[in-house]
Coordinates of C-alpha atoms in Angstrom, one line a residue:
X1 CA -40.6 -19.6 -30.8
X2 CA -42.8 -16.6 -30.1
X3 CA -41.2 -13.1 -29.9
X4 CA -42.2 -13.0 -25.9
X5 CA -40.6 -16.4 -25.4
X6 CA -37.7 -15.4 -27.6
X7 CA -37.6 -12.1 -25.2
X8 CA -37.9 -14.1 -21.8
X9 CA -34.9 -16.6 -23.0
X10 CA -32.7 -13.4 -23.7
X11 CA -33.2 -11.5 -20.5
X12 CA -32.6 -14.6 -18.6
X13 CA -28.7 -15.6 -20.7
X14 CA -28.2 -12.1 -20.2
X15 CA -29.4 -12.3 -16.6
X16 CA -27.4 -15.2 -16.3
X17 CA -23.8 -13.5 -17.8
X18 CA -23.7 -10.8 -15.3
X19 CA -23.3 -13.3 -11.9
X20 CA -20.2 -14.7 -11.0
X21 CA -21.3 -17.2 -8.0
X22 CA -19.5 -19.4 -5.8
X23 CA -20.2 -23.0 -5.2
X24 CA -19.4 -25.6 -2.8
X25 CA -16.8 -28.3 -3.0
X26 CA -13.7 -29.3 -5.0
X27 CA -15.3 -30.7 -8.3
X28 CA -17.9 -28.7 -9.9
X29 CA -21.6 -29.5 -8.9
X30 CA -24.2 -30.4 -11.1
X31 CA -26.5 -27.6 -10.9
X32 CA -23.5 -25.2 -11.8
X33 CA -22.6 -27.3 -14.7
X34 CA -26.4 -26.9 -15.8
X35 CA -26.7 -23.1 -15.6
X36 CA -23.2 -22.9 -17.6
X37 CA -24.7 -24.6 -20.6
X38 CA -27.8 -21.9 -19.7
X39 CA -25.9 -19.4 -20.5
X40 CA -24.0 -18.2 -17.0
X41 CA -20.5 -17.1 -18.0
X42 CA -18.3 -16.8 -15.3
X43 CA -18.3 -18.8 -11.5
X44 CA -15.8 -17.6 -8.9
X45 CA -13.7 -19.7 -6.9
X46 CA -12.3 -19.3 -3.3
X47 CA -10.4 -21.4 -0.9
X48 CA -12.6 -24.0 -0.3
X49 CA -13.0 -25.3 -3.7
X50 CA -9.1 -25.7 -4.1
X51 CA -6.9 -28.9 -2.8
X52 CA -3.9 -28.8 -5.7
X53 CA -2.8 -27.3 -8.7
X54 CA -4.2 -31.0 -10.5
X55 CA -7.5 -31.1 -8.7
X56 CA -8.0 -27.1 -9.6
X57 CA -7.0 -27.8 -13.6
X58 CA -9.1 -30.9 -13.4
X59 CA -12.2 -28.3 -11.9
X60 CA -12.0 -25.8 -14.6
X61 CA -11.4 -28.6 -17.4
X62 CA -15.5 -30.0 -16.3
X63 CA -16.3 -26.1 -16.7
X64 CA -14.7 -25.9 -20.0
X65 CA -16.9 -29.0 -21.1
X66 CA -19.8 -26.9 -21.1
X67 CA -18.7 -23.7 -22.4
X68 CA -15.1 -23.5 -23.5
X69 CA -14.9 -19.5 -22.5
X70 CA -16.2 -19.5 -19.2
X71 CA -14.5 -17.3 -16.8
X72 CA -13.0 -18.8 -13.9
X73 CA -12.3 -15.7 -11.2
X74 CA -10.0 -16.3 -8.1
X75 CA -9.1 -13.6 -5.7
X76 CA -5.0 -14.9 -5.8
X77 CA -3.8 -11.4 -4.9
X78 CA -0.9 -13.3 -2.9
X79 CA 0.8 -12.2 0.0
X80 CA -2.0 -12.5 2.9
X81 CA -4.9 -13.0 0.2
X82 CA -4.2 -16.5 -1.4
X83 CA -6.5 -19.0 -2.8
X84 CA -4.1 -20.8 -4.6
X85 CA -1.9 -21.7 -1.8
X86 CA -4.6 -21.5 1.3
X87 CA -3.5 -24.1 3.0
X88 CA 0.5 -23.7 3.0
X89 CA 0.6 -20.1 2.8
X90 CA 1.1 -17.8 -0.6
X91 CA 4.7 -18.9 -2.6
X92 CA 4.6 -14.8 -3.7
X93 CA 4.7 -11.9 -1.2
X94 CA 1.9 -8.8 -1.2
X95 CA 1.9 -5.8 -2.5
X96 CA 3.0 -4.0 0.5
X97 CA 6.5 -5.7 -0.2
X98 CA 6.9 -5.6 -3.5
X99 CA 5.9 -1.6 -3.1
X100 CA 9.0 -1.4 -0.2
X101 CA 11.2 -3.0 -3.1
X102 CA 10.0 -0.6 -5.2
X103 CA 11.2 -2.1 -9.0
X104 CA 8.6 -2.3 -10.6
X105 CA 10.4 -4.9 -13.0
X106 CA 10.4 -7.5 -10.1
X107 CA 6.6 -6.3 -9.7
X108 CA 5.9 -7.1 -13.2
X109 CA 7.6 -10.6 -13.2
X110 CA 6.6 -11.4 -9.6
X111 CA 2.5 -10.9 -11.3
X112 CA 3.4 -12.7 -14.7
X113 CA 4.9 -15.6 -12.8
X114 CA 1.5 -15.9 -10.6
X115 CA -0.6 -15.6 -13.4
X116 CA 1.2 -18.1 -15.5
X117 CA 1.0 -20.5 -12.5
X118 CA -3.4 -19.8 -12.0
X119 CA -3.0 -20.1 -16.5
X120 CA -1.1 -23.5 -15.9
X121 CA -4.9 -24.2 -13.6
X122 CA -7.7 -23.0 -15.7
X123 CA -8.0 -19.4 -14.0
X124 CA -8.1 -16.4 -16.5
X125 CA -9.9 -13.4 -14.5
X126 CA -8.0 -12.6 -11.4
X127 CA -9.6 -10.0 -8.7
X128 CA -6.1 -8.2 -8.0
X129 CA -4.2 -6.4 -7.6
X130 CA -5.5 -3.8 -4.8
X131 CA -5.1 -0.3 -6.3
X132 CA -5.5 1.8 -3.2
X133 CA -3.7 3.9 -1.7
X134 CA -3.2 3.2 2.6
X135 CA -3.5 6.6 3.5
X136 CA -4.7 5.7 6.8
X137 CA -2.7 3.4 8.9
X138 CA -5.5 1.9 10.8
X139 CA -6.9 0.8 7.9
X140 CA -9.3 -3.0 9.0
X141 CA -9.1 -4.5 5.7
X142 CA -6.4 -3.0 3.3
X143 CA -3.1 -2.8 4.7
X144 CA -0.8 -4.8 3.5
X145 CA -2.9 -5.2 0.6
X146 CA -1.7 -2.0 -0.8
X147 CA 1.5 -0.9 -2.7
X148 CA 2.0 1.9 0.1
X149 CA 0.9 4.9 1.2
X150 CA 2.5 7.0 -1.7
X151 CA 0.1 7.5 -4.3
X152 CA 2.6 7.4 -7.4
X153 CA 4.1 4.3 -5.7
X154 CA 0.9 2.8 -6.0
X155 CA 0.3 4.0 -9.4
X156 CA 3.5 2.5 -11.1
X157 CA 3.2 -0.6 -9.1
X158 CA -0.5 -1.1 -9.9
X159 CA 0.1 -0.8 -13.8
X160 CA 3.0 -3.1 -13.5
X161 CA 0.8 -5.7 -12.2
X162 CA -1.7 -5.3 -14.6
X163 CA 0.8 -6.0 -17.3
X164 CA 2.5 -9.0 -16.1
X165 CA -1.0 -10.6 -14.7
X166 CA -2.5 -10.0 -18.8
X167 CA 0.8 -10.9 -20.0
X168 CA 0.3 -14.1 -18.9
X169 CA -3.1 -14.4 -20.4
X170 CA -4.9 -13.7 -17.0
X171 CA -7.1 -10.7 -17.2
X172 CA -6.5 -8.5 -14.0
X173 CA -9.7 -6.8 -12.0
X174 CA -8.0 -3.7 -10.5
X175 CA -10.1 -2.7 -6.9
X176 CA -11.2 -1.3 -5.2
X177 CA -12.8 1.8 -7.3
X178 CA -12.6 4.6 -6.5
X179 CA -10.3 3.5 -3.7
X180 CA -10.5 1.8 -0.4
X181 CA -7.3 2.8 1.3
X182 CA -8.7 5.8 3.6
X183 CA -11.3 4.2 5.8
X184 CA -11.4 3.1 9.1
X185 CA -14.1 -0.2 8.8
X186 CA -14.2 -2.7 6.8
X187 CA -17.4 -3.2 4.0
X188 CA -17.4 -7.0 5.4
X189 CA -19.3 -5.9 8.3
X190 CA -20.5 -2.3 7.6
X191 CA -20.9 0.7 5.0
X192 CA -17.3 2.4 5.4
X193 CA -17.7 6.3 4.4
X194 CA -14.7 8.5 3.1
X195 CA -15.1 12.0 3.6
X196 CA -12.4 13.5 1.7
X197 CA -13.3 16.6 -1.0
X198 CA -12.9 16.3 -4.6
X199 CA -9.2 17.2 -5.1
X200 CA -7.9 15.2 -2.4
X201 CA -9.8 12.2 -4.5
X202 CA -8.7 12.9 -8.0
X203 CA -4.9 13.7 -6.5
X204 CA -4.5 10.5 -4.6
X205 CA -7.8 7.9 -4.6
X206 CA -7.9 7.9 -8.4
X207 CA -4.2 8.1 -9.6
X208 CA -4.0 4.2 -9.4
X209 CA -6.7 3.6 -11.2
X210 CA -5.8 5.6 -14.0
X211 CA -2.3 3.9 -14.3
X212 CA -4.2 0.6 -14.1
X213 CA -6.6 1.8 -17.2
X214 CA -3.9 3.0 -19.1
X215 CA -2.1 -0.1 -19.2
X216 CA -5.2 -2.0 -20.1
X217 CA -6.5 -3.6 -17.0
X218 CA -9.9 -6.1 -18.5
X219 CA -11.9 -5.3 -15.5
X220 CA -12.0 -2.5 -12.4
X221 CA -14.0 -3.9 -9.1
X222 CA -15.8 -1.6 -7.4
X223 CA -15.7 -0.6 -3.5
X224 CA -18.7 -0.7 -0.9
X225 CA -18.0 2.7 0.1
X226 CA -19.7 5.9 0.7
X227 CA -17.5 9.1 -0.8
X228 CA -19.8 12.0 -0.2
X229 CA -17.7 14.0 -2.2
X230 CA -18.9 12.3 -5.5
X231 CA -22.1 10.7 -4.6
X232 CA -23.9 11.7 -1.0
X233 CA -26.4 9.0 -1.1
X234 CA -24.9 5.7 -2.5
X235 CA -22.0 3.6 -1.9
X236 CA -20.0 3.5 -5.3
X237 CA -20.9 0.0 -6.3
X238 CA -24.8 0.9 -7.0
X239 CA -23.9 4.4 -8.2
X240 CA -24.5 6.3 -11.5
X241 CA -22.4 9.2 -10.7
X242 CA -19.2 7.3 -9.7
X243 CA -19.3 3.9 -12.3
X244 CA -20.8 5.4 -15.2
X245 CA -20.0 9.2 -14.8
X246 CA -16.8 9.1 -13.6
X247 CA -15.1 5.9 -14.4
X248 CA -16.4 5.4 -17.7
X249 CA -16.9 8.8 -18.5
X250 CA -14.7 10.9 -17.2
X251 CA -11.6 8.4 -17.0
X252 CA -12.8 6.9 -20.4
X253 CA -12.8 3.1 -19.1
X254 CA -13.8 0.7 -21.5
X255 CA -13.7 -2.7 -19.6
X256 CA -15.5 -4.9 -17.1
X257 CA -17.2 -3.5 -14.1
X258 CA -17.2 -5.9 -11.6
X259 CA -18.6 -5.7 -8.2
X260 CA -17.4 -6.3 -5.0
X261 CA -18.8 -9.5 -3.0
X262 CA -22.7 -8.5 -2.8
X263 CA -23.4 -10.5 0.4
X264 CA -21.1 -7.9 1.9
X265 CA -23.0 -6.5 4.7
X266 CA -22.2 -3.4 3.2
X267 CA -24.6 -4.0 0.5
X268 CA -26.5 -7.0 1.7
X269 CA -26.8 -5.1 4.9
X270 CA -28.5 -1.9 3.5
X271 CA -30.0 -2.6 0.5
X272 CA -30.0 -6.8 0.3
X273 CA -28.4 -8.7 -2.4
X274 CA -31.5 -9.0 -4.9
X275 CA -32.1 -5.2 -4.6
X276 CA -28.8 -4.5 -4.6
X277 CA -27.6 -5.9 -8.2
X278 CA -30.3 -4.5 -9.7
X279 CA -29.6 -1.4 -8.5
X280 CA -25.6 -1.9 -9.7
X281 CA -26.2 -3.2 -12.8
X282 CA -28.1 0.3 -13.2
X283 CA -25.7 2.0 -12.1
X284 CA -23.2 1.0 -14.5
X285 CA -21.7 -2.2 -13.1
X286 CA -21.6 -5.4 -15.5
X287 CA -20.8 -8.4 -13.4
X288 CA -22.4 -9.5 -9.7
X289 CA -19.3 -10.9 -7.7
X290 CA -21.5 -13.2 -4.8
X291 CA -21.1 -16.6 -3.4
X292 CA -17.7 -15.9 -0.8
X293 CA -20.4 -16.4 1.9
X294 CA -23.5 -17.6 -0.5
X295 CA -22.8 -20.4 -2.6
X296 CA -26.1 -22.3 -3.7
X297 CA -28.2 -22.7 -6.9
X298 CA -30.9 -20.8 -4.9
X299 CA -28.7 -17.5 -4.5
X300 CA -28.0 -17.7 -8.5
X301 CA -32.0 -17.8 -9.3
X302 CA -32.7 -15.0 -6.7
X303 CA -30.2 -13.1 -8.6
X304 CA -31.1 -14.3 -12.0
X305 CA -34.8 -13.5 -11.3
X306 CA -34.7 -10.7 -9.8
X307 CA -32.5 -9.1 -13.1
X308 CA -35.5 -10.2 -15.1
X309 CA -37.9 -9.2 -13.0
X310 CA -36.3 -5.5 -12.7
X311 CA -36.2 -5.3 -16.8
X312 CA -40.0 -6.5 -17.0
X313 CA -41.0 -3.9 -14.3
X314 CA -38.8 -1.2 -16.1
X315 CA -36.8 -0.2 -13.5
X316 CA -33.7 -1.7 -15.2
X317 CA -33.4 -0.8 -18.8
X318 CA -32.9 -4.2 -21.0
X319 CA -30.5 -2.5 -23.3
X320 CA -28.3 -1.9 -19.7
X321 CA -28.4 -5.3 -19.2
X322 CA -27.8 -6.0 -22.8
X323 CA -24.7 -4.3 -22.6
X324 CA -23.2 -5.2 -19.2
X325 CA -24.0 -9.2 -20.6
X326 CA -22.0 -8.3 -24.0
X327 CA -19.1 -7.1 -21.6
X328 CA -19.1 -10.2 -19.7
X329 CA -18.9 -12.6 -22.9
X330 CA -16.3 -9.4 -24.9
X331 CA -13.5 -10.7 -21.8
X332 CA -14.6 -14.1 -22.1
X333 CA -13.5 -14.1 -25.4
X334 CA -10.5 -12.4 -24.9
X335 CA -9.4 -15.1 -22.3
X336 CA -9.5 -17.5 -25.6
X337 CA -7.7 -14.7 -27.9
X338 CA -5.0 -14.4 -25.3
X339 CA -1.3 -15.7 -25.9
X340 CA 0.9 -15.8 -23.0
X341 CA 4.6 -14.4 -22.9
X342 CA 7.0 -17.6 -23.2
X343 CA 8.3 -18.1 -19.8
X344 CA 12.0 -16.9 -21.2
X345 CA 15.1 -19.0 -20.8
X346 CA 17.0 -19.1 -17.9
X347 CA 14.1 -17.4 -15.8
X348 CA 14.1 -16.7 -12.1
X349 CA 10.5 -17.0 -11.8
X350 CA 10.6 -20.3 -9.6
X351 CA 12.4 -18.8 -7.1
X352 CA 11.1 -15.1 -7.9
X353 CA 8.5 -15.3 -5.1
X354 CA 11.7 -15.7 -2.7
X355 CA 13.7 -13.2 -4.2
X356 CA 11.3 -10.4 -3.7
X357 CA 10.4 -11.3 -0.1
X358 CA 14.1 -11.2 1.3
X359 CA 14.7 -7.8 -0.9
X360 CA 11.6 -6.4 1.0
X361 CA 12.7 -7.2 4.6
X362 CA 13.8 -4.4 6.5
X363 CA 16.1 -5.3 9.3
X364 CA 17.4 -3.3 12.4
X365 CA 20.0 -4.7 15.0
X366 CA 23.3 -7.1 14.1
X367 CA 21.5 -11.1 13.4
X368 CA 23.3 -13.4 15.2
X369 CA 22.5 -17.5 15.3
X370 CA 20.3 -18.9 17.7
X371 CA 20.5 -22.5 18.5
X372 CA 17.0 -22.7 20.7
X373 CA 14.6 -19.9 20.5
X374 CA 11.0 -19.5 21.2
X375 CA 9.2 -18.4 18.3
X376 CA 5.8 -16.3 20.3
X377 CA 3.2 -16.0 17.5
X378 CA 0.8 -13.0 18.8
X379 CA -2.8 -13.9 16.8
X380 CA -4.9 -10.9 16.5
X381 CA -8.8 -11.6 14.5
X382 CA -7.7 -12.1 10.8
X383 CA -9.8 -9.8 8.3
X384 CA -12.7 -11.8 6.3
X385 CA -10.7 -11.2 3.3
X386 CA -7.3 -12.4 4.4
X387 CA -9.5 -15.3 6.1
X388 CA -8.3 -17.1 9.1
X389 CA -7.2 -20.8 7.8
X390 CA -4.0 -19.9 6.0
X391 CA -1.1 -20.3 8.2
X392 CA 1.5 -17.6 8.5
X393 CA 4.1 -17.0 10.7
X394 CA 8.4 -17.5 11.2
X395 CA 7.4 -20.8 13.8
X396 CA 7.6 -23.6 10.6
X397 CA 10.1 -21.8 8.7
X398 CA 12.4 -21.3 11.4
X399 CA 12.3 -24.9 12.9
X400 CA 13.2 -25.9 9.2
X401 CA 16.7 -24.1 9.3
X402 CA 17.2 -24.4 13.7
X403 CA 15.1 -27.9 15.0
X404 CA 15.1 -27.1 18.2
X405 CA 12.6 -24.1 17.9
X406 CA 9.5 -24.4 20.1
X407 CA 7.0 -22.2 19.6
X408 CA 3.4 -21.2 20.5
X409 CA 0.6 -18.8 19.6
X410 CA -1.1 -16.4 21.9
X411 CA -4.7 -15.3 21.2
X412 CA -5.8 -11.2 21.9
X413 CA -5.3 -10.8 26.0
X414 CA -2.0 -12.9 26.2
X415 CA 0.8 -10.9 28.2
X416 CA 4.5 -11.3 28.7
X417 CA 4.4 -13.3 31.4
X418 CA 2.5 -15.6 29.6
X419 CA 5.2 -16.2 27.1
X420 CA 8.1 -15.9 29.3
X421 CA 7.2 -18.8 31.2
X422 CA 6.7 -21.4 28.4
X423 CA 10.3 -19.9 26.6
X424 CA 12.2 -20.3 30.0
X425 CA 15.9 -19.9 29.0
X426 CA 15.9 -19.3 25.5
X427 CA 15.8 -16.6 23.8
X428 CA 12.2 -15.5 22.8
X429 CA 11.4 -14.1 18.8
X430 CA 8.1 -12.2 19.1
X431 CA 6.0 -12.3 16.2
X432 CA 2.9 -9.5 15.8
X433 CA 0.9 -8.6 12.8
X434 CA -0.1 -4.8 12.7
X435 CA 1.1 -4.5 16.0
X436 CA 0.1 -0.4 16.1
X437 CA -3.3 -1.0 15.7
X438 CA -3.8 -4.0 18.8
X439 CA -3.3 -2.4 22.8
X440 CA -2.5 -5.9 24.0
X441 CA 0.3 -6.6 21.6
X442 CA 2.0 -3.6 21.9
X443 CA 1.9 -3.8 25.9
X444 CA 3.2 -7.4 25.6
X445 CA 5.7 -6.4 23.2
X446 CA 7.1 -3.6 25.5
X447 CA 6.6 -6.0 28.6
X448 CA 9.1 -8.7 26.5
X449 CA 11.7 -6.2 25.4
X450 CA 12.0 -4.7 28.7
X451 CA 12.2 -8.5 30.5
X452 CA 14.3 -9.6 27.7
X453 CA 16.3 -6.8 25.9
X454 CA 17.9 -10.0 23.9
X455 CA 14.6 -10.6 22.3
X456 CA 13.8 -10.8 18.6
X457 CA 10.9 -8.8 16.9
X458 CA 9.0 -9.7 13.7
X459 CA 6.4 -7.1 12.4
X460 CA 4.6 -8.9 9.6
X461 CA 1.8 -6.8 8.9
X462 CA 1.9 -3.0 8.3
X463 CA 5.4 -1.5 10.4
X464 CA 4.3 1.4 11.7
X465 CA 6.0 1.5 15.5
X466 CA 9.5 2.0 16.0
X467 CA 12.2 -1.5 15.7
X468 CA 12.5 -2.1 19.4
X469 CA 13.9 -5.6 20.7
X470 CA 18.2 -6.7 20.2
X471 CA 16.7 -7.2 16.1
X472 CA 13.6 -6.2 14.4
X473 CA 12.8 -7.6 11.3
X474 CA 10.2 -5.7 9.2
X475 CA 8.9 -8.5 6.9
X476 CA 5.9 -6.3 4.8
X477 CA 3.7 -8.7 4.7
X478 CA 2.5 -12.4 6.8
X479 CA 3.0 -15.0 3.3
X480 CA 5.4 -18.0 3.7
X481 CA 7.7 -16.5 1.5
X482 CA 8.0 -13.2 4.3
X483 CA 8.1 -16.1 6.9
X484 CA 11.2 -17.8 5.6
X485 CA 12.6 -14.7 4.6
X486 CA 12.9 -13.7 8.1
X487 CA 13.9 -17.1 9.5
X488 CA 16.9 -16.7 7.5
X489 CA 18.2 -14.2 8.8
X490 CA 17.4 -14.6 12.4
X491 CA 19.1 -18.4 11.8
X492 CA 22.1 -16.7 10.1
X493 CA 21.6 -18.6 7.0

């Protein structure tokens, strides 16, 4: 083999480590099967490639074939944000309720027992938890995704996580760096800016992250979001200043850089997906998270190409992507290194999920039993990241403890009068997710209450209005656990 040829087949493994892509379909395709034995190192996977724990073990087993440390990511943060359970509904609440627990020993067990359960399936590299802080209320995309809106909450949560996730032999990608909690749109659709100063950053944005680092976190994702305050011209994912001068600099990180999604508008928006990596691998970042909206052979080659491309044309130094390659494979063999805790005798962890999600409800008013209510679901426009085909709700879980529970679902626009004709005579339960930040729920919520001062509230997104309704039931978060944990008490059981 000639040196140039040697050359060319190095740039292009290396070019290959750095992406984690996406694919279509529940068994793994050929062509991903092909670039694996190439030399790509990771693949991520996403709701649509999952039907059951066996199918999903049976997925990463034909991966394994080719390379027996290839990284398998998911982006099983649960609460809202499940892969694992995207059908049914997440087994595990959010951070949001685990943070209004507040032990971080639940914490740690309720992220050991999740990561045991993706182990048990082949996963090992985890996108969770969500280290930022939700210092603004109206917040698109975090939310409930967050701990709270106390910074050292955040913090001790967030390196709890981190240590039961890896104790389970599941690295954890702590995100979004340097902190996604205080904007007001979402990088799904558009380049969200923070305009905080310097102190305000390194007093509340960064705290978590430096929790999460100390208790080893493998990898750190980084945010689509413009901070002035640190870099004026790039968002943090393609800059030099903010993933290699101050995260691996000044904090003294060690571990994988991942990226966000690239085909973010955000990115793919602005710059465009190709230029984009390039410019992130650059900048200090050592793994390309695409293929939640582009999942093709094609996108991997753009990608791959344009890497080599970059190094050939010296605007990307090869010894950059040298060593953002030799990160990727360093956690891959970790995941192989990696012994689990024993799941100890006598553990709660089947039930933990459970546990936590009743300790987190917050409930104002005196429960009594109802024998025929109508459960009134208000839908606002789920978030790309929760995603809209995971079911959430108290309707199922409440018909499971009192059968005769109707129910229906009301779309942005519905009013009061809407649902108090189809509940007639019984006594309605009014269901909203992050009611202060949607007009029309709020008016129909005040519209019910004042009708029906007998009716029922559930708030199972952020709780940031006052309890109004006979009993208000802050849940902390939309998974099924939150759902049943609710139908409990407004069944008495």
């Amino acid at each position: 083999m000639t040196v140039l040829a040697h050359q060319t087949d190095t740039l292009t493994r290396d070019a290959l480590a750095v992406l984690q892509p996406g694919f279509e379909g529940t068994t793994a395709p050929a062509w991903l099967l092909r670039r694996v034995g190439e030399g790509l190192t990771a693949v991520g996977l996403f709701g649509r490639n999952i039907a059951s724990p066996e199918q999903l073990a049976a997925l990463t087993a034909q991966l394994r074939a080719e390379r027996d440390d290839v990284l398998v990511a998911i982006d099983e943060e649960g609460g809202d944000v499940t892969r694992l359970e995207v059908r049914g509904g997440s087994s595990f609440p959010g951070n949001l309720a685990l943070g209004a627990v507040d032990d971080t020993g639940l914490t740690r067990d309720v992220a050991r027992e999740l990561g045991r359960r993706l182990a048990e399936c082949g996963v090992n590299l985890n996108w969770a938890p969500s280290a930022d802080v939700n210092s603004n209320p109206d917040n698109p995309v975090i939310g409930v995704r967050s701990f709270g809106a106390d910074t050292h909450l955040a913090a001790r949560h967030t390196a709890a996580y981190v240590e039961g996730l890896q104790a389970a032999g599941v690295a954890a990608c702590t995100k979004h760096f340097p902190g996604h909690g205080d904007t007001s749109v979402d990088s799904h659709h558009a380049l969200p800016r923070i305009d905080v100063d310097l102190e305000t950053l390194q007093a509340r944005e960064l705290i978590p992250f430096k929790a999460a680092i100390e208790a080893g976190t493998k990898a750190v994702m980084s945010a689509h979001i413009l901070v002035p305050a640190l870099d004026p011209t790039r968002p943090a994912t393609l800059s030099p200043q903010i993933l290699t001068g101050l995260l691996r600099k000044e904090l003294g990180y060690e571990g994988l850089i991942v990226t966000d999604g690239m085909e973010m508008n955000a990115i793919a928006g602005t710059y465009g997906i190709e230029r984009g990596s390039v410019l992130a691998i650059a900048a200090g970042a050592d793994a390309i998270c695409v293929g939640g909206g582009l999942a093709d052979e094609a996108t991997v080659l753009r990608l791959r190409d344009a890497l080599v491309a970059a190094v050939r044309e010296g605007t990307l130094p090869e010894e950059r992507l040298a060593d953002a390659a030799a990160r990727v494979r360093e956690l891959a063999a970790w995941t192989l290194r990696a012994r689990p805790d024993a799941r100890p005798e006598g553990s709660r962890a089947s039930g933990i999920g459970l546990t936590a999600a009743r300790r987190a409800l917050a409930v104002t008013g005196s429960p009594r039993p109802l024998s025929a209510p109508y459960v009134a679901t208000l839908t606002p426009v789920a978030n790309i990241a929760v995603g809209d085909e995971t079911p959430w709700g108290v309707a199922d879980e409440l018909a499971a403890l009192v059968p005769a529970t109707a129910s229906g679902r009301y779309p942005e626009g519905a009013r009061a009068a809407d649902i108090l004709a189809a509940a007639g005579d019984r006594t309605v339960v009014a269901v909203v997710r992050d009611a202060h930040r949607h007009p029309w729920m709020t008016r129909a919520l005040d519209a019910l209450v004042a009708a029906r001062p007998d009716t029922v509230v559930v708030e199972m997104g952020l709780p940031r209005a006052e309890p109004r309704g006979a009993l208000h039931i802050a849940t902390h978060g939309a998974s099924r656990v939150c759902g049943r944990a609710a139908a409990e008490v407004i069944a008495g059981a």
